[in-house]
């Protein structure tokens, strides 16, 4: 089956630092989505990427759809305490089946 | 802002019992999905649904599972005879048309506990 390798698994950073996480796959995806999940809640969509090479920003968040269509990264600039949570990448090939990465647990120390 | 809603937020059931998880997708969306997340693991696809038919299902979605859109607003997941390993968070998602078909919005989830 399709696998997404998401790294790092966890990050411990100081408030104000920048964060970068990425996902890679051996398969091509047509869409990449990045979600944030707080404990006990559902994934909340952060950024959607639809074309290879696309670079999209949402406030302090920036994400890119890799040229090869097999990878994507998410950057968070100037982190704040409320950025704490689990970040998931998800890739879509067809028919609506999202394949999720294993998640990156982000901890921000004030 | 429109959102996906799910009920109940938590369901506790005995092994072998039937459960029905309910979802109200975003009102103008046409594509509906169920995912599950076992505690501490990643989110896994179960099934997609469009035009009153299943579009795709995963190997997890066996004969014990079924989905239905009984009216114009609800989307349900039924597990006929629950097993201990069905304990998980179940998320409903929906998406719209055109390029928005690819953008799935998730509900808050139902935590299912099978005893």
PDB file of C-alpha atoms in Angstrom:
ATOM      1  CA  UNK A   1       0.000   0.000   0.000  1.00  0.00           C
ATOM      2  CA  UNK A   2       0.959   3.644  -0.204  1.00  0.00           C
ATOM      3  CA  UNK A   3       3.169   4.819   2.644  1.00  0.00           C
ATOM      4  CA  UNK A   4       4.036   8.317   3.728  1.00  0.00           C
ATOM      5  CA  UNK A   5       7.169   8.824   5.767  1.00  0.00           C
ATOM      6  CA  UNK A   6       6.810  11.903   7.927  1.00  0.00           C
ATOM      7  CA  UNK A   7       9.703  13.404   9.850  1.00  0.00           C
ATOM      8  CA  UNK A   8      10.655  14.292  12.413  1.00  0.00           C
ATOM      9  CA  UNK A   9       8.468  12.216  14.739  1.00  0.00           C
ATOM     10  CA  UNK A  10       8.663  14.904  17.416  1.00  0.00           C
ATOM     11  CA  UNK A  11      10.138  18.341  17.965  1.00  0.00           C
ATOM     12  CA  UNK A  12      10.822  20.332  21.109  1.00  0.00           C
ATOM     13  CA  UNK A  13      11.428  23.998  20.381  1.00  0.00           C
ATOM     14  CA  UNK A  14      11.477  27.369  22.074  1.00  0.00           C
ATOM     15  CA  UNK A  15       8.810  29.936  21.400  1.00  0.00           C
ATOM     16  CA  UNK A  16       9.842  32.133  18.495  1.00  0.00           C
ATOM     17  CA  UNK A  17      11.810  29.460  16.666  1.00  0.00           C
ATOM     18  CA  UNK A  18      10.992  28.296  13.162  1.00  0.00           C
ATOM     19  CA  UNK A  19       9.868  24.710  12.527  1.00  0.00           C
ATOM     20  CA  UNK A  20      10.166  22.495   9.474  1.00  0.00           C
ATOM     21  CA  UNK A  21       8.681  19.066   8.861  1.00  0.00           C
ATOM     22  CA  UNK A  22       8.327  16.982   5.727  1.00  0.00           C
ATOM     23  CA  UNK A  23       6.754  13.969   4.153  1.00  0.00           C
ATOM     24  CA  UNK A  24       8.127  11.695   1.480  1.00  0.00           C
ATOM     25  CA  UNK A  25       6.670   8.810  -0.447  1.00  0.00           C
ATOM     26  CA  UNK A  26       7.690   6.291  -3.049  1.00  0.00           C
ATOM     27  CA  UNK A  27       4.373   6.974  -4.811  1.00  0.00           C
ATOM     28  CA  UNK A  28       3.114  10.040  -6.638  1.00  0.00           C
ATOM     29  CA  UNK A  29       0.284  12.023  -5.108  1.00  0.00           C
ATOM     30  CA  UNK A  30      -1.997  14.470  -6.891  1.00  0.00           C
ATOM     31  CA  UNK A  31      -2.813  16.538  -3.825  1.00  0.00           C
ATOM     32  CA  UNK A  32      -1.040  17.160  -0.543  1.00  0.00           C
ATOM     33  CA  UNK A  33      -2.867  18.333   2.560  1.00  0.00           C
ATOM     34  CA  UNK A  34      -1.479  19.380   5.940  1.00  0.00           C
ATOM     35  CA  UNK A  35      -3.590  19.000   9.084  1.00  0.00           C
ATOM     36  CA  UNK A  36      -3.149  19.846  12.773  1.00  0.00           C
ATOM     37  CA  UNK A  37      -4.731  17.680  15.436  1.00  0.00           C
ATOM     38  CA  UNK A  38      -5.182  18.583  19.090  1.00  0.00           C
ATOM     39  CA  UNK A  39      -5.686  15.766  21.633  1.00  0.00           C
ATOM     40  CA  UNK A  40      -9.134  14.204  21.419  1.00  0.00           C
ATOM     41  CA  UNK A  41     -10.162  16.298  18.428  1.00  0.00           C
ATOM     42  CA  UNK A  42     -10.404  15.899  14.692  1.00  0.00           C
ATOM     43  CA  UNK A  43      -7.744  16.958  12.157  1.00  0.00           C
ATOM     44  CA  UNK A  44      -8.058  20.614  11.181  1.00  0.00           C
ATOM     45  CA  UNK A  45      -7.013  21.544   7.664  1.00  0.00           C
ATOM     46  CA  UNK A  46      -4.092  23.969   7.509  1.00  0.00           C
ATOM     47  CA  UNK A  47      -2.993  24.074   3.877  1.00  0.00           C
ATOM     48  CA  UNK A  48      -4.008  22.314   0.650  1.00  0.00           C
ATOM     49  CA  UNK A  49      -1.603  21.904  -2.307  1.00  0.00           C
ATOM     50  CA  UNK A  50      -2.886  20.893  -5.725  1.00  0.00           C
ATOM     51  CA  UNK A  51       0.001  21.298  -8.197  1.00  0.00           C
ATOM     52  CA  UNK A  52       3.588  20.118  -8.294  1.00  0.00           C
ATOM     53  CA  UNK A  53       5.896  22.954  -7.277  1.00  0.00           C
ATOM     54  CA  UNK A  54       3.102  24.926  -5.622  1.00  0.00           C
ATOM     55  CA  UNK A  55       4.140  27.017  -2.639  1.00  0.00           C
ATOM     56  CA  UNK A  56       1.287  28.205  -0.426  1.00  0.00           C
ATOM     57  CA  UNK A  57       1.179  30.257   2.749  1.00  0.00           C
ATOM     58  CA  UNK A  58      -1.429  30.565   5.488  1.00  0.00           C
ATOM     59  CA  UNK A  59      -0.288  33.146   8.010  1.00  0.00           C
ATOM     60  CA  UNK A  60       2.904  31.855   9.624  1.00  0.00           C
ATOM     61  CA  UNK A  61       2.579  28.535   7.813  1.00  0.00           C
ATOM     62  CA  UNK A  62       4.152  27.782   4.440  1.00  0.00           C
ATOM     63  CA  UNK A  63       3.906  24.491   2.581  1.00  0.00           C
ATOM     64  CA  UNK A  64       5.231  23.245  -0.733  1.00  0.00           C
ATOM     65  CA  UNK A  65       4.218  20.454  -3.091  1.00  0.00           C
ATOM     66  CA  UNK A  66       7.425  18.805  -4.309  1.00  0.00           C
ATOM     67  CA  UNK A  67       8.280  18.882  -8.012  1.00  0.00           C
ATOM     68  CA  UNK A  68       8.471  15.091  -8.131  1.00  0.00           C
ATOM     69  CA  UNK A  69       4.984  14.904  -6.532  1.00  0.00           C
ATOM     70  CA  UNK A  70       6.442  12.506  -3.991  1.00  0.00           C
ATOM     71  CA  UNK A  71       7.117  14.928  -1.170  1.00  0.00           C
ATOM     72  CA  UNK A  72       5.911  18.003   0.676  1.00  0.00           C
ATOM     73  CA  UNK A  73       7.147  20.177   3.502  1.00  0.00           C
ATOM     74  CA  UNK A  74       5.512  22.441   6.065  1.00  0.00           C
ATOM     75  CA  UNK A  75       7.267  25.350   7.728  1.00  0.00           C
ATOM     76  CA  UNK A  76       6.009  27.269  10.739  1.00  0.00           C
ATOM     77  CA  UNK A  77       7.710  30.573  11.413  1.00  0.00           C
ATOM     78  CA  UNK A  78       8.035  32.309  14.786  1.00  0.00           C
ATOM     79  CA  UNK A  79       6.319  29.524  16.730  1.00  0.00           C
ATOM     80  CA  UNK A  80       3.935  30.342  19.579  1.00  0.00           C
ATOM     81  CA  UNK A  81       2.625  28.114  22.405  1.00  0.00           C
ATOM     82  CA  UNK A  82      -0.696  27.454  20.646  1.00  0.00           C
ATOM     83  CA  UNK A  83       1.201  25.788  17.785  1.00  0.00           C
ATOM     84  CA  UNK A  84       1.516  22.759  20.078  1.00  0.00           C
ATOM     85  CA  UNK A  85      -0.148  19.677  18.621  1.00  0.00           C
ATOM     86  CA  UNK A  86       0.307  16.875  16.140  1.00  0.00           C
ATOM     87  CA  UNK A  87       0.837  17.799  12.503  1.00  0.00           C
ATOM     88  CA  UNK A  88      -0.093  15.324   9.792  1.00  0.00           C
ATOM     89  CA  UNK A  89       0.627  15.336   6.110  1.00  0.00           C
ATOM     90  CA  UNK A  90      -1.851  13.532   3.882  1.00  0.00           C
ATOM     91  CA  UNK A  91      -1.579  12.609   0.227  1.00  0.00           C
ATOM     92  CA  UNK A  92      -4.350  11.951  -2.237  1.00  0.00           C
ATOM     93  CA  UNK A  93      -4.034   9.898  -5.404  1.00  0.00           C
ATOM     94  CA  UNK A  94      -7.604   9.194  -6.405  1.00  0.00           C
ATOM     95  CA  UNK A  95     -11.161   8.442  -5.281  1.00  0.00           C
ATOM     96  CA  UNK A  96     -10.850  10.446  -2.098  1.00  0.00           C
ATOM     97  CA  UNK A  97      -8.645   8.050  -0.160  1.00  0.00           C
ATOM     98  CA  UNK A  98      -6.298  10.162   1.901  1.00  0.00           C
ATOM     99  CA  UNK A  99      -3.103   8.477   3.036  1.00  0.00           C
ATOM    100  CA  UNK A 100      -1.791  10.006   6.251  1.00  0.00           C
ATOM    101  CA  UNK A 101       1.732  10.292   7.563  1.00  0.00           C
ATOM    102  CA  UNK A 102       2.585   9.142  11.067  1.00  0.00           C
ATOM    103  CA  UNK A 103       2.480  12.688  12.436  1.00  0.00           C
ATOM    104  CA  UNK A 104       4.947  15.137  13.961  1.00  0.00           C
ATOM    105  CA  UNK A 105       4.392  15.970  17.627  1.00  0.00           C
ATOM    106  CA  UNK A 106       5.302  19.610  18.211  1.00  0.00           C
ATOM    107  CA  UNK A 107       6.053  20.950  21.681  1.00  0.00           C
ATOM    108  CA  UNK A 108       6.730  24.663  22.128  1.00  0.00           C
ATOM    109  CA  UNK A 109       8.361  25.876  25.322  1.00  0.00           C
ATOM    110  CA  UNK A 110       7.461  29.451  26.334  1.00  0.00           C
TER     111      UNK A 110
ATOM    112  CA  UNK B   1     -17.952  28.814   9.025  1.00  0.00           C
ATOM    113  CA  UNK B   2     -19.580  25.527   7.980  1.00  0.00           C
ATOM    114  CA  UNK B   3     -18.270  22.451   9.736  1.00  0.00           C
ATOM    115  CA  UNK B   4     -18.725  18.714   9.919  1.00  0.00           C
ATOM    116  CA  UNK B   5     -20.493  17.560  13.064  1.00  0.00           C
ATOM    117  CA  UNK B   6     -20.558  14.092  14.618  1.00  0.00           C
ATOM    118  CA  UNK B   7     -22.617  12.370  17.287  1.00  0.00           C
ATOM    119  CA  UNK B   8     -22.156  10.956  19.801  1.00  0.00           C
ATOM    120  CA  UNK B   9     -18.805  12.290  20.949  1.00  0.00           C
ATOM    121  CA  UNK B  10     -18.203   9.105  22.942  1.00  0.00           C
ATOM    122  CA  UNK B  11     -19.843   5.692  22.597  1.00  0.00           C
ATOM    123  CA  UNK B  12     -19.247   2.782  24.941  1.00  0.00           C
ATOM    124  CA  UNK B  13     -20.555  -0.608  23.876  1.00  0.00           C
ATOM    125  CA  UNK B  14     -20.253  -4.283  24.674  1.00  0.00           C
ATOM    126  CA  UNK B  15     -18.439  -6.583  22.279  1.00  0.00           C
ATOM    127  CA  UNK B  16     -20.867  -8.048  19.759  1.00  0.00           C
ATOM    128  CA  UNK B  17     -23.278  -5.111  19.891  1.00  0.00           C
ATOM    129  CA  UNK B  18     -24.195  -2.963  16.916  1.00  0.00           C
ATOM    130  CA  UNK B  19     -23.281   0.715  16.885  1.00  0.00           C
ATOM    131  CA  UNK B  20     -24.266   3.532  14.562  1.00  0.00           C
ATOM    132  CA  UNK B  21     -22.070   6.593  14.334  1.00  0.00           C
ATOM    133  CA  UNK B  22     -23.644   9.704  12.907  1.00  0.00           C
ATOM    134  CA  UNK B  23     -22.264  12.583  10.902  1.00  0.00           C
ATOM    135  CA  UNK B  24     -23.682  15.728   9.353  1.00  0.00           C
ATOM    136  CA  UNK B  25     -21.342  16.762   6.535  1.00  0.00           C
ATOM    137  CA  UNK B  26     -20.933  20.335   5.312  1.00  0.00           C
ATOM    138  CA  UNK B  27     -24.213  21.154   3.603  1.00  0.00           C
ATOM    139  CA  UNK B  28     -23.143  21.663  -0.039  1.00  0.00           C
ATOM    140  CA  UNK B  29     -20.581  18.864  -0.056  1.00  0.00           C
ATOM    141  CA  UNK B  30     -21.111  15.798  -2.212  1.00  0.00           C
ATOM    142  CA  UNK B  31     -18.318  13.469  -1.149  1.00  0.00           C
ATOM    143  CA  UNK B  32     -18.273  11.783   2.239  1.00  0.00           C
ATOM    144  CA  UNK B  33     -15.703   9.694   4.063  1.00  0.00           C
ATOM    145  CA  UNK B  34     -15.063   7.726   7.217  1.00  0.00           C
ATOM    146  CA  UNK B  35     -11.640   7.342   8.788  1.00  0.00           C
ATOM    147  CA  UNK B  36     -10.502   5.844  12.048  1.00  0.00           C
ATOM    148  CA  UNK B  37      -7.575   6.473  14.357  1.00  0.00           C
ATOM    149  CA  UNK B  38      -6.483   3.934  16.920  1.00  0.00           C
ATOM    150  CA  UNK B  39      -5.016   5.636  19.991  1.00  0.00           C
ATOM    151  CA  UNK B  40      -1.525   6.937  19.297  1.00  0.00           C
ATOM    152  CA  UNK B  41      -1.558   5.938  15.637  1.00  0.00           C
ATOM    153  CA  UNK B  42      -2.133   7.669  12.334  1.00  0.00           C
ATOM    154  CA  UNK B  43      -5.486   8.291  10.710  1.00  0.00           C
ATOM    155  CA  UNK B  44      -6.602   5.424   8.427  1.00  0.00           C
ATOM    156  CA  UNK B  45      -9.051   5.545   5.534  1.00  0.00           C
ATOM    157  CA  UNK B  46     -12.143   3.358   5.795  1.00  0.00           C
ATOM    158  CA  UNK B  47     -14.527   4.315   2.998  1.00  0.00           C
ATOM    159  CA  UNK B  48     -15.539   7.023   0.553  1.00  0.00           C
ATOM    160  CA  UNK B  49     -19.103   7.632  -0.589  1.00  0.00           C
ATOM    161  CA  UNK B  50     -20.520   9.587  -3.520  1.00  0.00           C
ATOM    162  CA  UNK B  51     -23.867   9.657  -5.266  1.00  0.00           C
ATOM    163  CA  UNK B  52     -25.300   7.130  -2.803  1.00  0.00           C
ATOM    164  CA  UNK B  53     -22.613   4.592  -3.547  1.00  0.00           C
ATOM    165  CA  UNK B  54     -19.350   3.491  -2.023  1.00  0.00           C
ATOM    166  CA  UNK B  55     -16.516   4.797  -4.218  1.00  0.00           C
ATOM    167  CA  UNK B  56     -13.668   3.042  -2.489  1.00  0.00           C
ATOM    168  CA  UNK B  57     -13.135   1.070   0.691  1.00  0.00           C
ATOM    169  CA  UNK B  58     -10.098  -0.161   2.546  1.00  0.00           C
ATOM    170  CA  UNK B  59      -9.343  -3.673   3.711  1.00  0.00           C
ATOM    171  CA  UNK B  60     -10.444  -2.596   7.198  1.00  0.00           C
ATOM    172  CA  UNK B  61     -13.964  -1.965   5.890  1.00  0.00           C
ATOM    173  CA  UNK B  62     -15.174  -5.568   5.920  1.00  0.00           C
ATOM    174  CA  UNK B  63     -18.704  -7.008   5.963  1.00  0.00           C
ATOM    175  CA  UNK B  64     -19.221  -5.813   9.535  1.00  0.00           C
ATOM    176  CA  UNK B  65     -19.184  -2.207   8.335  1.00  0.00           C
ATOM    177  CA  UNK B  66     -21.775  -0.354   6.308  1.00  0.00           C
ATOM    178  CA  UNK B  67     -22.485   3.256   5.429  1.00  0.00           C
ATOM    179  CA  UNK B  68     -25.691   5.014   4.590  1.00  0.00           C
ATOM    180  CA  UNK B  69     -26.993   8.450   3.717  1.00  0.00           C
ATOM    181  CA  UNK B  70     -30.530   8.044   5.030  1.00  0.00           C
ATOM    182  CA  UNK B  71     -31.636  11.589   4.224  1.00  0.00           C
ATOM    183  CA  UNK B  72     -30.276  14.805   2.743  1.00  0.00           C
ATOM    184  CA  UNK B  73     -28.127  15.690   5.714  1.00  0.00           C
ATOM    185  CA  UNK B  74     -26.925  12.651   7.657  1.00  0.00           C
ATOM    186  CA  UNK B  75     -24.193  10.148   6.856  1.00  0.00           C
ATOM    187  CA  UNK B  76     -23.870   7.097   9.095  1.00  0.00           C
ATOM    188  CA  UNK B  77     -21.361   4.358   9.784  1.00  0.00           C
ATOM    189  CA  UNK B  78     -22.738   1.111  11.206  1.00  0.00           C
ATOM    190  CA  UNK B  79     -20.653  -1.590  12.796  1.00  0.00           C
ATOM    191  CA  UNK B  80     -22.801  -4.705  13.030  1.00  0.00           C
ATOM    192  CA  UNK B  81     -21.018  -6.730  15.672  1.00  0.00           C
ATOM    193  CA  UNK B  82     -18.305  -4.772  17.409  1.00  0.00           C
ATOM    194  CA  UNK B  83     -14.968  -6.290  18.334  1.00  0.00           C
ATOM    195  CA  UNK B  84     -12.444  -5.107  20.911  1.00  0.00           C
ATOM    196  CA  UNK B  85     -10.133  -3.981  18.115  1.00  0.00           C
ATOM    197  CA  UNK B  86     -12.813  -1.635  16.786  1.00  0.00           C
ATOM    198  CA  UNK B  87     -12.058   0.695  19.707  1.00  0.00           C
ATOM    199  CA  UNK B  88     -10.785   3.906  18.095  1.00  0.00           C
ATOM    200  CA  UNK B  89     -11.671   7.458  17.175  1.00  0.00           C
ATOM    201  CA  UNK B  90     -13.897   7.519  14.097  1.00  0.00           C
ATOM    202  CA  UNK B  91     -13.806  10.628  11.956  1.00  0.00           C
ATOM    203  CA  UNK B  92     -16.258  11.672   9.300  1.00  0.00           C
ATOM    204  CA  UNK B  93     -15.050  13.990   6.519  1.00  0.00           C
ATOM    205  CA  UNK B  94     -16.622  15.676   3.536  1.00  0.00           C
ATOM    206  CA  UNK B  95     -15.476  17.519   0.430  1.00  0.00           C
ATOM    207  CA  UNK B  96     -17.039  19.630  -2.317  1.00  0.00           C
ATOM    208  CA  UNK B  97     -16.816  19.801  -6.109  1.00  0.00           C
ATOM    209  CA  UNK B  98     -14.110  20.540  -8.664  1.00  0.00           C
ATOM    210  CA  UNK B  99     -10.701  21.145  -7.164  1.00  0.00           C
ATOM    211  CA  UNK B 100     -12.421  21.239  -3.755  1.00  0.00           C
ATOM    212  CA  UNK B 101     -13.168  17.551  -4.151  1.00  0.00           C
ATOM    213  CA  UNK B 102      -9.641  16.917  -2.941  1.00  0.00           C
ATOM    214  CA  UNK B 103      -9.967  19.100   0.153  1.00  0.00           C
ATOM    215  CA  UNK B 104     -11.454  17.058   2.970  1.00  0.00           C
ATOM    216  CA  UNK B 105     -12.784  18.648   6.131  1.00  0.00           C
ATOM    217  CA  UNK B 106     -12.961  16.497   9.223  1.00  0.00           C
ATOM    218  CA  UNK B 107     -15.448  16.349  12.068  1.00  0.00           C
ATOM    219  CA  UNK B 108     -14.457  16.255  15.742  1.00  0.00           C
ATOM    220  CA  UNK B 109     -14.764  12.472  15.901  1.00  0.00           C
ATOM    221  CA  UNK B 110     -16.586   9.816  17.900  1.00  0.00           C
ATOM    222  CA  UNK B 111     -14.547   7.902  20.429  1.00  0.00           C
ATOM    223  CA  UNK B 112     -15.754   4.283  20.336  1.00  0.00           C
ATOM    224  CA  UNK B 113     -14.870   2.078  23.267  1.00  0.00           C
ATOM    225  CA  UNK B 114     -15.683  -1.628  22.972  1.00  0.00           C
ATOM    226  CA  UNK B 115     -15.650  -3.551  26.249  1.00  0.00           C
TER     227      UNK B 115
END
